[in-house]
Amino acid sequence: MDYIDPHIHMVSRITDDYETLARMGCVAISEPAFWAGFDRGTVDGFRDYFRQLTEVEPRRAAQYGIQHYTWLCINAKEAENVSLSRDVIQMIPEFLDQPNVLGIGEIGLNKNTKNEATVFLEHLDLAAKYNQPILIHTPHLEDKYQGTRMILDMLQSDTRLDADRVLVDHVEEHTIDEVLDRGFWAGMTLYPVTKCTPQRAADMIERTGGERLLANSAGDWGPSKPTAVPDLIFELRRRGHSESLIRKVVYENPLEFFSRSKNFNFNPRA
Amino acid sequence: MPSSDVTLSQQDAQTILNESYLEVRSKMLEIAAALDRMQSAPGGDGLGDSDKRIQLDQAIEILASDDPDRAARLQFLFSRPYDAQWREKMEL
Protein backbone atom coordinates (compact mmCIF):
# COMPACT_ATOMS: atom_id res chain seq x y z
CA MET A 1 0.00 0.00 0.00
CA ASP A 2 1.23 3.50 -0.85
CA TYR A 3 1.65 5.57 2.30
CA ILE A 4 2.96 8.95 3.47
CA ASP A 5 5.09 9.50 6.57
CA PRO A 6 4.06 13.01 7.64
CA HIS A 7 6.79 13.42 10.26
CA ILE A 8 10.30 12.02 9.79
CA HIS A 9 13.73 13.63 10.18
CA MET A 10 15.64 12.31 7.20
CA VAL A 11 18.68 14.57 7.71
CA SER A 12 19.47 12.16 10.55
CA ARG A 13 18.99 9.01 8.51
CA ILE A 14 21.21 7.24 6.00
CA THR A 15 20.38 6.95 2.33
CA ASP A 16 19.63 3.24 2.75
CA ASP A 17 16.61 4.31 4.81
CA TYR A 18 15.18 6.12 1.80
CA GLU A 19 15.51 2.91 -0.17
CA THR A 20 13.84 0.88 2.60
CA LEU A 21 10.98 3.40 2.88
CA ALA A 22 10.43 3.22 -0.87
CA ARG A 23 10.37 -0.57 -0.80
CA MET A 24 7.77 -0.43 1.99
CA GLY A 25 5.45 1.76 -0.10
CA CYS A 26 6.38 5.26 1.09
CA VAL A 27 5.64 7.77 -1.67
CA ALA A 28 6.03 11.06 0.23
CA ILE A 29 7.36 12.37 3.52
CA SER A 30 7.31 15.64 5.37
CA GLU A 31 10.26 16.64 7.48
CA PRO A 32 9.72 19.25 10.21
CA ALA A 33 12.70 21.28 11.37
CA PHE A 34 13.87 19.98 14.74
CA TRP A 35 16.62 19.91 17.34
CA ALA A 36 19.93 18.59 16.04
CA GLY A 37 20.94 17.00 19.35
CA PHE A 38 22.84 20.15 20.31
CA ASP A 39 21.95 23.84 20.50
CA ARG A 40 22.98 25.70 17.37
CA GLY A 41 24.63 29.04 17.99
CA THR A 42 23.96 31.27 15.01
CA VAL A 43 21.26 32.22 12.56
CA ASP A 44 23.57 31.15 9.73
CA GLY A 45 23.64 27.66 11.23
CA PHE A 46 19.88 27.55 10.77
CA ARG A 47 20.12 29.05 7.29
CA ASP A 48 22.39 26.16 6.26
CA TYR A 49 20.01 23.67 7.90
CA PHE A 50 17.06 25.12 5.98
CA ARG A 51 19.08 24.82 2.74
CA GLN A 52 19.61 21.16 3.58
CA LEU A 53 15.85 20.74 4.10
CA THR A 54 14.84 22.59 0.93
CA GLU A 55 17.63 21.65 -1.49
CA VAL A 56 19.55 18.54 -0.41
CA GLU A 57 16.88 16.24 1.06
CA PRO A 58 14.40 16.61 -1.83
CA ARG A 59 17.12 15.45 -4.21
CA ARG A 60 18.13 12.56 -1.98
CA ALA A 61 14.49 11.45 -1.63
CA ALA A 62 13.76 11.79 -5.34
CA GLN A 63 16.41 9.18 -6.15
CA TYR A 64 14.01 6.65 -4.63
CA GLY A 65 10.76 8.09 -5.99
CA ILE A 66 9.84 9.72 -2.67
CA GLN A 67 8.47 13.27 -2.68
CA HIS A 68 10.02 15.34 0.11
CA TYR A 69 8.27 18.21 1.90
CA THR A 70 9.40 20.23 4.89
CA TRP A 71 8.40 22.64 7.67
CA LEU A 72 10.61 25.40 9.08
CA CYS A 73 11.14 26.79 12.58
CA ILE A 74 13.50 26.91 15.53
CA ASN A 75 12.68 24.02 17.83
CA ALA A 76 11.31 24.49 21.34
CA LYS A 77 14.46 22.97 22.82
CA GLU A 78 16.41 25.97 21.50
CA ALA A 79 13.77 28.55 22.43
CA GLU A 80 15.43 29.42 25.73
CA ASN A 81 17.72 31.55 23.57
CA VAL A 82 14.98 34.05 22.73
CA SER A 83 17.30 36.45 20.91
CA LEU A 84 18.55 33.74 18.52
CA SER A 85 15.00 32.44 18.11
CA ARG A 86 13.82 35.87 17.00
CA ASP A 87 16.66 36.13 14.49
CA VAL A 88 15.75 32.71 13.06
CA ILE A 89 12.03 33.57 12.87
CA GLN A 90 12.95 36.76 11.03
CA MET A 91 15.04 34.75 8.55
CA ILE A 92 12.47 31.99 7.82
CA PRO A 93 10.53 33.98 5.15
CA GLU A 94 13.61 33.71 2.91
CA PHE A 95 12.60 30.05 2.44
CA LEU A 96 8.80 30.09 2.45
CA ASP A 97 8.55 30.16 -1.33
CA GLN A 98 10.79 27.11 -1.79
CA PRO A 99 8.66 24.50 -3.59
CA ASN A 100 8.76 21.85 -0.83
CA VAL A 101 7.98 24.11 2.16
CA LEU A 102 4.54 23.30 3.58
CA GLY A 103 4.53 25.68 6.54
CA ILE A 104 5.85 26.41 10.03
CA GLY A 105 6.91 23.49 12.25
CA GLU A 106 7.52 21.60 14.31
CA ILE A 107 6.90 24.40 16.78
CA GLY A 108 5.64 23.78 20.29
CA LEU A 109 6.74 23.36 23.87
CA ASN A 110 9.29 21.13 25.57
CA LYS A 111 9.36 21.99 29.28
CA ASN A 112 6.44 24.45 29.15
CA THR A 113 8.55 27.49 30.08
CA LYS A 114 7.81 31.18 29.57
CA ASN A 115 10.55 31.51 26.94
CA GLU A 116 9.20 28.52 25.01
CA ALA A 117 5.70 29.99 25.09
CA THR A 118 7.03 33.38 23.98
CA VAL A 119 8.83 31.89 20.98
CA PHE A 120 5.82 29.70 20.17
CA LEU A 121 3.56 32.77 20.06
CA GLU A 122 6.01 34.54 17.77
CA HIS A 123 6.02 31.52 15.44
CA LEU A 124 2.21 31.66 15.39
CA ASP A 125 2.41 35.30 14.44
CA LEU A 126 4.78 34.43 11.59
CA ALA A 127 2.44 31.70 10.36
CA ALA A 128 -0.53 34.05 10.47
CA LYS A 129 1.28 36.86 8.65
CA TYR A 130 2.42 34.53 5.86
CA ASN A 131 -0.75 32.41 5.80
CA GLN A 132 1.17 29.19 6.56
CA PRO A 133 -0.15 25.87 7.90
CA ILE A 134 1.38 24.76 11.20
CA LEU A 135 2.81 21.49 12.49
CA ILE A 136 3.12 21.25 16.28
CA HIS A 137 5.33 19.27 18.65
CA THR A 138 3.82 18.48 22.05
CA PRO A 139 6.00 17.74 25.11
CA HIS A 140 6.86 14.33 26.47
CA LEU A 141 5.86 12.32 29.52
CA GLU A 142 4.52 14.23 32.53
CA ASP A 143 4.70 17.58 30.68
CA LYS A 144 2.58 16.49 27.72
CA TYR A 145 -0.87 17.19 29.13
CA GLN A 146 -0.15 20.67 30.49
CA GLY A 147 1.91 21.53 27.40
CA THR A 148 -0.75 20.37 24.98
CA ARG A 149 -3.41 22.38 26.80
CA MET A 150 -1.16 25.47 26.79
CA ILE A 151 -0.57 25.03 23.05
CA LEU A 152 -4.28 24.69 22.33
CA ASP A 153 -4.99 27.75 24.48
CA MET A 154 -2.47 29.82 22.52
CA LEU A 155 -3.70 28.58 19.14
CA GLN A 156 -7.31 29.39 19.96
CA SER A 157 -6.47 32.81 21.34
CA ASP A 158 -5.18 33.87 17.89
CA THR A 159 -8.30 34.45 15.80
CA ARG A 160 -6.23 34.66 12.60
CA LEU A 161 -5.48 30.91 12.77
CA ASP A 162 -7.69 28.20 11.30
CA ALA A 163 -7.71 24.93 13.29
CA ASP A 164 -8.19 23.04 10.03
CA ARG A 165 -4.68 24.14 8.98
CA VAL A 166 -2.94 22.97 12.18
CA LEU A 167 -1.61 19.47 12.93
CA VAL A 168 -0.94 18.75 16.62
CA ASP A 169 1.55 15.91 16.79
CA HIS A 170 2.57 13.25 19.32
CA VAL A 171 -0.96 12.87 20.72
CA GLU A 172 -1.61 10.01 23.13
CA GLU A 173 -4.67 8.64 24.90
CA HIS A 174 -5.04 11.64 27.26
CA THR A 175 -4.62 14.38 24.64
CA ILE A 176 -6.17 13.08 21.41
CA ASP A 177 -9.80 13.90 22.26
CA GLU A 178 -9.11 17.51 23.18
CA VAL A 179 -7.10 18.08 20.00
CA LEU A 180 -9.76 16.60 17.72
CA ASP A 181 -12.69 18.10 19.62
CA ARG A 182 -11.24 21.58 19.15
CA GLY A 183 -11.09 21.03 15.37
CA PHE A 184 -7.38 20.40 14.86
CA TRP A 185 -5.69 17.53 13.04
CA ALA A 186 -3.92 15.03 15.29
CA GLY A 187 -0.75 13.04 14.70
CA MET A 188 0.27 9.84 16.49
CA THR A 189 3.99 9.14 16.72
CA LEU A 190 5.07 5.51 16.70
CA TYR A 191 8.23 5.11 18.78
CA PRO A 192 9.83 1.91 20.04
CA VAL A 193 9.89 2.97 23.72
CA THR A 194 8.30 6.37 24.41
CA LYS A 195 5.23 7.88 22.78
CA CYS A 196 2.96 5.30 21.10
CA THR A 197 3.15 1.70 19.88
CA PRO A 198 1.40 0.53 16.69
CA GLN A 199 -1.04 -1.37 18.92
CA ARG A 200 -2.02 1.72 20.93
CA ALA A 201 -2.27 3.77 17.74
CA ALA A 202 -4.61 1.14 16.29
CA ASP A 203 -6.69 1.36 19.48
CA MET A 204 -7.00 5.14 19.05
CA ILE A 205 -8.00 4.74 15.40
CA GLU A 206 -10.68 2.24 16.42
CA ARG A 207 -11.96 4.59 19.11
CA THR A 208 -12.03 7.80 17.02
CA GLY A 209 -12.74 6.40 13.58
CA GLY A 210 -9.58 7.89 12.08
CA GLU A 211 -11.06 11.26 11.11
CA ARG A 212 -8.35 13.99 10.97
CA LEU A 213 -5.87 11.46 12.34
CA LEU A 214 -2.36 10.86 10.96
CA ALA A 215 0.40 8.42 11.94
CA ASN A 216 4.14 9.00 11.69
CA SER A 217 7.48 7.48 12.64
CA ALA A 218 9.24 10.72 13.68
CA GLY A 219 12.38 8.78 12.76
CA ASP A 220 15.44 10.77 13.81
CA TRP A 221 18.94 10.36 15.28
CA GLY A 222 17.62 8.73 18.48
CA PRO A 223 15.98 5.36 19.10
CA SER A 224 13.28 5.33 16.43
CA LYS A 225 12.10 3.19 13.55
CA PRO A 226 11.62 4.86 10.17
CA THR A 227 9.38 2.00 9.00
CA ALA A 228 6.95 2.37 11.93
CA VAL A 229 4.03 3.41 9.71
CA PRO A 230 4.10 0.06 7.84
CA ASP A 231 4.08 -1.57 11.29
CA LEU A 232 0.77 0.21 11.96
CA ILE A 233 -0.58 -0.89 8.58
CA PHE A 234 0.34 -4.47 9.48
CA GLU A 235 -1.35 -4.20 12.90
CA LEU A 236 -4.56 -2.79 11.40
CA ARG A 237 -4.64 -5.53 8.76
CA ARG A 238 -4.01 -8.15 11.43
CA ARG A 239 -7.09 -6.89 13.29
CA GLY A 240 -9.20 -7.24 10.16
CA HIS A 241 -9.67 -3.58 9.26
CA SER A 242 -10.59 -2.55 5.74
CA GLU A 243 -7.99 -1.32 3.30
CA SER A 244 -10.09 1.85 2.92
CA LEU A 245 -9.77 2.71 6.64
CA ILE A 246 -6.03 2.03 6.61
CA ARG A 247 -5.50 4.03 3.45
CA LYS A 248 -7.46 6.93 4.94
CA VAL A 249 -5.10 7.22 7.92
CA VAL A 250 -1.76 6.61 6.21
CA TYR A 251 -2.39 8.24 2.82
CA GLU A 252 -5.59 10.22 2.32
CA ASN A 253 -5.50 12.16 5.60
CA PRO A 254 -1.92 13.38 5.05
CA LEU A 255 -2.83 14.39 1.50
CA GLU A 256 -5.86 16.29 2.72
CA PHE A 257 -3.97 18.08 5.47
CA PHE A 258 -0.95 18.92 3.29
CA SER A 259 -3.27 20.34 0.64
CA ARG A 260 -3.84 23.26 3.02
CA SER A 261 -0.43 24.48 1.81
CA LYS A 262 -0.16 26.31 -1.50
CA ASN A 263 3.19 24.57 -2.06
CA PHE A 264 1.82 21.04 -1.93
CA ASN A 265 1.94 19.68 -5.47
CA PHE A 266 1.80 15.94 -4.96
CA ASN A 267 2.03 13.60 -7.92
CA PRO A 268 0.31 10.30 -7.11
CA ARG A 269 1.77 7.12 -8.51
CA ALA A 270 0.35 6.41 -11.95
CA MET B 1 -16.03 12.26 19.77
CA PRO B 2 -16.98 8.62 20.32
CA SER B 3 -16.68 7.32 23.84
CA SER B 4 -14.43 4.38 24.51
CA ASP B 5 -17.28 1.91 24.21
CA VAL B 6 -17.80 2.93 20.58
CA THR B 7 -15.12 1.13 18.61
CA LEU B 8 -14.43 -0.02 15.11
CA SER B 9 -12.81 -3.19 16.45
CA GLN B 10 -13.14 -6.12 14.06
CA GLN B 11 -12.17 -8.70 16.69
CA ASP B 12 -14.25 -10.17 19.51
CA ALA B 13 -13.07 -9.99 23.11
CA GLN B 14 -12.14 -13.69 23.32
CA THR B 15 -9.88 -13.36 20.28
CA ILE B 16 -8.16 -10.30 21.73
CA LEU B 17 -7.71 -12.10 25.06
CA ASN B 18 -6.21 -15.15 23.39
CA GLU B 19 -3.87 -13.10 21.23
CA SER B 20 -2.68 -10.76 23.97
CA TYR B 21 -2.62 -13.21 26.89
CA LEU B 22 1.07 -14.17 26.77
CA GLU B 23 2.24 -10.61 26.15
CA VAL B 24 0.18 -9.21 29.04
CA ARG B 25 1.27 -12.10 31.29
CA SER B 26 4.89 -11.32 30.48
CA LYS B 27 4.48 -7.60 31.24
CA MET B 28 2.75 -8.39 34.54
CA LEU B 29 5.62 -10.66 35.54
CA GLU B 30 8.07 -7.85 34.75
CA ILE B 31 6.10 -5.51 37.02
CA ALA B 32 5.94 -8.11 39.80
CA ALA B 33 9.66 -8.80 39.56
CA ALA B 34 10.52 -5.08 39.60
CA LEU B 35 8.40 -4.56 42.72
CA ASP B 36 10.07 -7.57 44.39
CA ARG B 37 13.48 -6.18 43.46
CA MET B 38 12.68 -2.80 45.05
CA GLN B 39 11.29 -4.40 48.20
CA SER B 40 14.21 -6.76 48.79
CA ALA B 41 16.91 -4.16 48.07
CA PRO B 42 18.51 -2.17 50.93
CA GLY B 43 16.04 0.59 51.87
CA GLY B 44 13.14 -1.28 50.32
CA ASP B 45 11.06 -1.18 53.50
CA GLY B 46 10.90 2.62 53.45
CA LEU B 47 10.06 2.94 49.79
CA GLY B 48 6.31 2.89 50.40
CA ASP B 49 6.39 6.58 51.35
CA SER B 50 8.02 7.79 48.15
CA ASP B 51 5.87 9.67 45.65
CA LYS B 52 6.93 7.47 42.75
CA ARG B 53 6.15 4.26 44.64
CA ILE B 54 2.74 5.60 45.69
CA GLN B 55 2.07 6.57 42.07
CA LEU B 56 2.90 3.03 40.92
CA ASP B 57 0.43 1.62 43.47
CA GLN B 58 -2.23 4.00 42.14
CA ALA B 59 -1.43 2.84 38.60
CA ILE B 60 -1.90 -0.79 39.63
CA GLU B 61 -5.30 0.12 41.10
CA ILE B 62 -6.29 1.64 37.75
CA LEU B 63 -5.23 -1.51 35.92
CA ALA B 64 -7.30 -3.64 38.28
CA SER B 65 -10.42 -1.50 38.02
CA ASP B 66 -13.44 -2.40 35.89
CA ASP B 67 -13.91 1.05 34.42
CA PRO B 68 -12.86 1.64 30.78
CA ASP B 69 -10.25 4.08 29.49
CA ARG B 70 -7.48 2.59 31.62
CA ALA B 71 -4.78 3.86 29.26
CA ALA B 72 -6.09 7.43 29.38
CA ARG B 73 -6.50 7.30 33.15
CA LEU B 74 -2.92 6.04 33.54
CA GLN B 75 -1.72 8.87 31.32
CA PHE B 76 -3.50 11.41 33.52
CA LEU B 77 -2.02 9.80 36.64
CA PHE B 78 1.49 10.25 35.21
CA SER B 79 0.82 13.83 34.05
CA ARG B 80 1.19 17.16 35.77
CA PRO B 81 -2.31 18.61 36.22
CA TYR B 82 -3.36 21.42 33.91
CA ASP B 83 -2.93 24.85 35.44
CA ALA B 84 -5.53 27.09 33.82
CA GLN B 85 -3.77 30.18 35.22
CA TRP B 86 -0.52 29.47 33.37
CA ARG B 87 -0.80 32.55 31.19
CA GLU B 88 -1.27 34.95 34.12
CA LYS B 89 1.57 33.31 36.05
CA MET B 90 3.92 33.65 33.08
CA GLU B 91 2.67 37.18 32.40
CA LEU B 92 2.05 36.32 28.76
Coordinates of C-alpha atoms in Angstrom, one line a residue:
Chain A
M1 CA 0.0 0.0 0.0
D2 CA 1.2 3.5 -0.8
Y3 CA 1.7 5.6 2.3
I4 CA 3.0 8.9 3.5
D5 CA 5.1 9.5 6.6
P6 CA 4.1 13.0 7.6
H7 CA 6.8 13.4 10.3
I8 CA 10.3 12.0 9.8
H9 CA 13.7 13.6 10.2
M10 CA 15.6 12.3 7.2
V11 CA 18.7 14.6 7.7
S12 CA 19.5 12.2 10.6
R13 CA 19.0 9.0 8.5
I14 CA 21.2 7.2 6.0
T15 CA 20.4 6.9 2.3
D16 CA 19.6 3.2 2.7
D17 CA 16.6 4.3 4.8
Y18 CA 15.2 6.1 1.8
E19 CA 15.5 2.9 -0.2
T20 CA 13.8 0.9 2.6
L21 CA 11.0 3.4 2.9
A22 CA 10.4 3.2 -0.9
R23 CA 10.4 -0.6 -0.8
M24 CA 7.8 -0.4 2.0
G25 CA 5.4 1.8 -0.1
C26 CA 6.4 5.3 1.1
V27 CA 5.6 7.8 -1.7
A28 CA 6.0 11.1 0.2
I29 CA 7.4 12.4 3.5
S30 CA 7.3 15.6 5.4
E31 CA 10.3 16.6 7.5
P32 CA 9.7 19.2 10.2
A33 CA 12.7 21.3 11.4
F34 CA 13.9 20.0 14.7
W35 CA 16.6 19.9 17.3
A36 CA 19.9 18.6 16.0
G37 CA 20.9 17.0 19.3
F38 CA 22.8 20.1 20.3
D39 CA 22.0 23.8 20.5
R40 CA 23.0 25.7 17.4
G41 CA 24.6 29.0 18.0
T42 CA 24.0 31.3 15.0
V43 CA 21.3 32.2 12.6
D44 CA 23.6 31.1 9.7
G45 CA 23.6 27.7 11.2
F46 CA 19.9 27.5 10.8
R47 CA 20.1 29.1 7.3
D48 CA 22.4 26.2 6.3
Y49 CA 20.0 23.7 7.9
F50 CA 17.1 25.1 6.0
R51 CA 19.1 24.8 2.7
Q52 CA 19.6 21.2 3.6
L53 CA 15.8 20.7 4.1
T54 CA 14.8 22.6 0.9
E55 CA 17.6 21.7 -1.5
V56 CA 19.5 18.5 -0.4
E57 CA 16.9 16.2 1.1
P58 CA 14.4 16.6 -1.8
R59 CA 17.1 15.4 -4.2
R60 CA 18.1 12.6 -2.0
A61 CA 14.5 11.4 -1.6
A62 CA 13.8 11.8 -5.3
Q63 CA 16.4 9.2 -6.2
Y64 CA 14.0 6.7 -4.6
G65 CA 10.8 8.1 -6.0
I66 CA 9.8 9.7 -2.7
Q67 CA 8.5 13.3 -2.7
H68 CA 10.0 15.3 0.1
Y69 CA 8.3 18.2 1.9
T70 CA 9.4 20.2 4.9
W71 CA 8.4 22.6 7.7
L72 CA 10.6 25.4 9.1
C73 CA 11.1 26.8 12.6
I74 CA 13.5 26.9 15.5
N75 CA 12.7 24.0 17.8
A76 CA 11.3 24.5 21.3
K77 CA 14.5 23.0 22.8
E78 CA 16.4 26.0 21.5
A79 CA 13.8 28.5 22.4
E80 CA 15.4 29.4 25.7
N81 CA 17.7 31.6 23.6
V82 CA 15.0 34.1 22.7
S83 CA 17.3 36.5 20.9
L84 CA 18.5 33.7 18.5
S85 CA 15.0 32.4 18.1
R86 CA 13.8 35.9 17.0
D87 CA 16.7 36.1 14.5
V88 CA 15.7 32.7 13.1
I89 CA 12.0 33.6 12.9
Q90 CA 13.0 36.8 11.0
M91 CA 15.0 34.8 8.5
I92 CA 12.5 32.0 7.8
P93 CA 10.5 34.0 5.1
E94 CA 13.6 33.7 2.9
F95 CA 12.6 30.0 2.4
L96 CA 8.8 30.1 2.5
D97 CA 8.6 30.2 -1.3
Q98 CA 10.8 27.1 -1.8
P99 CA 8.7 24.5 -3.6
N100 CA 8.8 21.9 -0.8
V101 CA 8.0 24.1 2.2
L102 CA 4.5 23.3 3.6
G103 CA 4.5 25.7 6.5
I104 CA 5.8 26.4 10.0
G105 CA 6.9 23.5 12.2
E106 CA 7.5 21.6 14.3
I107 CA 6.9 24.4 16.8
G108 CA 5.6 23.8 20.3
L109 CA 6.7 23.4 23.9
N110 CA 9.3 21.1 25.6
K111 CA 9.4 22.0 29.3
N112 CA 6.4 24.5 29.1
T113 CA 8.5 27.5 30.1
K114 CA 7.8 31.2 29.6
N115 CA 10.5 31.5 26.9
E116 CA 9.2 28.5 25.0
A117 CA 5.7 30.0 25.1
T118 CA 7.0 33.4 24.0
V119 CA 8.8 31.9 21.0
F120 CA 5.8 29.7 20.2
L121 CA 3.6 32.8 20.1
E122 CA 6.0 34.5 17.8
H123 CA 6.0 31.5 15.4
L124 CA 2.2 31.7 15.4
D125 CA 2.4 35.3 14.4
L126 CA 4.8 34.4 11.6
A127 CA 2.4 31.7 10.4
A128 CA -0.5 34.1 10.5
K129 CA 1.3 36.9 8.6
Y130 CA 2.4 34.5 5.9
N131 CA -0.7 32.4 5.8
Q132 CA 1.2 29.2 6.6
P133 CA -0.2 25.9 7.9
I134 CA 1.4 24.8 11.2
L135 CA 2.8 21.5 12.5
I136 CA 3.1 21.3 16.3
H137 CA 5.3 19.3 18.6
T138 CA 3.8 18.5 22.0
P139 CA 6.0 17.7 25.1
H140 CA 6.9 14.3 26.5
L141 CA 5.9 12.3 29.5
E142 CA 4.5 14.2 32.5
D143 CA 4.7 17.6 30.7
K144 CA 2.6 16.5 27.7
Y145 CA -0.9 17.2 29.1
Q146 CA -0.2 20.7 30.5
G147 CA 1.9 21.5 27.4
T148 CA -0.8 20.4 25.0
R149 CA -3.4 22.4 26.8
M150 CA -1.2 25.5 26.8
I151 CA -0.6 25.0 23.1
L152 CA -4.3 24.7 22.3
D153 CA -5.0 27.8 24.5
M154 CA -2.5 29.8 22.5
L155 CA -3.7 28.6 19.1
Q156 CA -7.3 29.4 20.0
S157 CA -6.5 32.8 21.3
D158 CA -5.2 33.9 17.9
T159 CA -8.3 34.5 15.8
R160 CA -6.2 34.7 12.6
L161 CA -5.5 30.9 12.8
D162 CA -7.7 28.2 11.3
A163 CA -7.7 24.9 13.3
D164 CA -8.2 23.0 10.0
R165 CA -4.7 24.1 9.0
V166 CA -2.9 23.0 12.2
L167 CA -1.6 19.5 12.9
V168 CA -0.9 18.8 16.6
D169 CA 1.5 15.9 16.8
H170 CA 2.6 13.3 19.3
V171 CA -1.0 12.9 20.7
E172 CA -1.6 10.0 23.1
E173 CA -4.7 8.6 24.9
H174 CA -5.0 11.6 27.3
T175 CA -4.6 14.4 24.6
I176 CA -6.2 13.1 21.4
D177 CA -9.8 13.9 22.3
E178 CA -9.1 17.5 23.2
V179 CA -7.1 18.1 20.0
L180 CA -9.8 16.6 17.7
D181 CA -12.7 18.1 19.6
R182 CA -11.2 21.6 19.1
G183 CA -11.1 21.0 15.4
F184 CA -7.4 20.4 14.9
W185 CA -5.7 17.5 13.0
A186 CA -3.9 15.0 15.3
G187 CA -0.7 13.0 14.7
M188 CA 0.3 9.8 16.5
T189 CA 4.0 9.1 16.7
L190 CA 5.1 5.5 16.7
Y191 CA 8.2 5.1 18.8
P192 CA 9.8 1.9 20.0
V193 CA 9.9 3.0 23.7
T194 CA 8.3 6.4 24.4
K195 CA 5.2 7.9 22.8
C196 CA 3.0 5.3 21.1
T197 CA 3.1 1.7 19.9
P198 CA 1.4 0.5 16.7
Q199 CA -1.0 -1.4 18.9
R200 CA -2.0 1.7 20.9
A201 CA -2.3 3.8 17.7
A202 CA -4.6 1.1 16.3
D203 CA -6.7 1.4 19.5
M204 CA -7.0 5.1 19.0
I205 CA -8.0 4.7 15.4
E206 CA -10.7 2.2 16.4
R207 CA -12.0 4.6 19.1
T208 CA -12.0 7.8 17.0
G209 CA -12.7 6.4 13.6
G210 CA -9.6 7.9 12.1
E211 CA -11.1 11.3 11.1
R212 CA -8.4 14.0 11.0
L213 CA -5.9 11.5 12.3
L214 CA -2.4 10.9 11.0
A215 CA 0.4 8.4 11.9
N216 CA 4.1 9.0 11.7
S217 CA 7.5 7.5 12.6
A218 CA 9.2 10.7 13.7
G219 CA 12.4 8.8 12.8
D220 CA 15.4 10.8 13.8
W221 CA 18.9 10.4 15.3
G222 CA 17.6 8.7 18.5
P223 CA 16.0 5.4 19.1
S224 CA 13.3 5.3 16.4
K225 CA 12.1 3.2 13.6
P226 CA 11.6 4.9 10.2
T227 CA 9.4 2.0 9.0
A228 CA 7.0 2.4 11.9
V229 CA 4.0 3.4 9.7
P230 CA 4.1 0.1 7.8
D231 CA 4.1 -1.6 11.3
L232 CA 0.8 0.2 12.0
I233 CA -0.6 -0.9 8.6
F234 CA 0.3 -4.5 9.5
E235 CA -1.3 -4.2 12.9
L236 CA -4.6 -2.8 11.4
R237 CA -4.6 -5.5 8.8
R238 CA -4.0 -8.2 11.4
R239 CA -7.1 -6.9 13.3
G240 CA -9.2 -7.2 10.2
H241 CA -9.7 -3.6 9.3
S242 CA -10.6 -2.6 5.7
E243 CA -8.0 -1.3 3.3
S244 CA -10.1 1.9 2.9
L245 CA -9.8 2.7 6.6
I246 CA -6.0 2.0 6.6
R247 CA -5.5 4.0 3.5
K248 CA -7.5 6.9 4.9
V249 CA -5.1 7.2 7.9
V250 CA -1.8 6.6 6.2
Y251 CA -2.4 8.2 2.8
E252 CA -5.6 10.2 2.3
N253 CA -5.5 12.2 5.6
P254 CA -1.9 13.4 5.1
L255 CA -2.8 14.4 1.5
E256 CA -5.9 16.3 2.7
F257 CA -4.0 18.1 5.5
F258 CA -1.0 18.9 3.3
S259 CA -3.3 20.3 0.6
R260 CA -3.8 23.3 3.0
S261 CA -0.4 24.5 1.8
K262 CA -0.2 26.3 -1.5
N263 CA 3.2 24.6 -2.1
F264 CA 1.8 21.0 -1.9
N265 CA 1.9 19.7 -5.5
F266 CA 1.8 15.9 -5.0
N267 CA 2.0 13.6 -7.9
P268 CA 0.3 10.3 -7.1
R269 CA 1.8 7.1 -8.5
A270 CA 0.3 6.4 -11.9
Chain B
M1 CA -16.0 12.3 19.8
P2 CA -17.0 8.6 20.3
S3 CA -16.7 7.3 23.8
S4 CA -14.4 4.4 24.5
D5 CA -17.3 1.9 24.2
V6 CA -17.8 2.9 20.6
T7 CA -15.1 1.1 18.6
L8 CA -14.4 0.0 15.1
S9 CA -12.8 -3.2 16.5
Q10 CA -13.1 -6.1 14.1
Q11 CA -12.2 -8.7 16.7
D12 CA -14.2 -10.2 19.5
A13 CA -13.1 -10.0 23.1
Q14 CA -12.1 -13.7 23.3
T15 CA -9.9 -13.4 20.3
I16 CA -8.2 -10.3 21.7
L17 CA -7.7 -12.1 25.1
N18 CA -6.2 -15.2 23.4
E19 CA -3.9 -13.1 21.2
S20 CA -2.7 -10.8 24.0
Y21 CA -2.6 -13.2 26.9
L22 CA 1.1 -14.2 26.8
E23 CA 2.2 -10.6 26.2
V24 CA 0.2 -9.2 29.0
R25 CA 1.3 -12.1 31.3
S26 CA 4.9 -11.3 30.5
K27 CA 4.5 -7.6 31.2
M28 CA 2.8 -8.4 34.5
L29 CA 5.6 -10.7 35.5
E30 CA 8.1 -7.9 34.7
I31 CA 6.1 -5.5 37.0
A32 CA 5.9 -8.1 39.8
A33 CA 9.7 -8.8 39.6
A34 CA 10.5 -5.1 39.6
L35 CA 8.4 -4.6 42.7
D36 CA 10.1 -7.6 44.4
R37 CA 13.5 -6.2 43.5
M38 CA 12.7 -2.8 45.0
Q39 CA 11.3 -4.4 48.2
S40 CA 14.2 -6.8 48.8
A41 CA 16.9 -4.2 48.1
P42 CA 18.5 -2.2 50.9
G43 CA 16.0 0.6 51.9
G44 CA 13.1 -1.3 50.3
D45 CA 11.1 -1.2 53.5
G46 CA 10.9 2.6 53.5
L47 CA 10.1 2.9 49.8
G48 CA 6.3 2.9 50.4
D49 CA 6.4 6.6 51.4
S50 CA 8.0 7.8 48.2
D51 CA 5.9 9.7 45.6
K52 CA 6.9 7.5 42.8
R53 CA 6.1 4.3 44.6
I54 CA 2.7 5.6 45.7
Q55 CA 2.1 6.6 42.1
L56 CA 2.9 3.0 40.9
D57 CA 0.4 1.6 43.5
Q58 CA -2.2 4.0 42.1
A59 CA -1.4 2.8 38.6
I60 CA -1.9 -0.8 39.6
E61 CA -5.3 0.1 41.1
I62 CA -6.3 1.6 37.8
L63 CA -5.2 -1.5 35.9
A64 CA -7.3 -3.6 38.3
S65 CA -10.4 -1.5 38.0
D66 CA -13.4 -2.4 35.9
D67 CA -13.9 1.1 34.4
P68 CA -12.9 1.6 30.8
D69 CA -10.2 4.1 29.5
R70 CA -7.5 2.6 31.6
A71 CA -4.8 3.9 29.3
A72 CA -6.1 7.4 29.4
R73 CA -6.5 7.3 33.2
L74 CA -2.9 6.0 33.5
Q75 CA -1.7 8.9 31.3
F76 CA -3.5 11.4 33.5
L77 CA -2.0 9.8 36.6
F78 CA 1.5 10.3 35.2
S79 CA 0.8 13.8 34.0
R80 CA 1.2 17.2 35.8
P81 CA -2.3 18.6 36.2
Y82 CA -3.4 21.4 33.9
D83 CA -2.9 24.9 35.4
A84 CA -5.5 27.1 33.8
Q85 CA -3.8 30.2 35.2
W86 CA -0.5 29.5 33.4
R87 CA -0.8 32.6 31.2
E88 CA -1.3 34.9 34.1
K89 CA 1.6 33.3 36.0
M90 CA 3.9 33.6 33.1
E91 CA 2.7 37.2 32.4
L92 CA 2.0 36.3 28.8

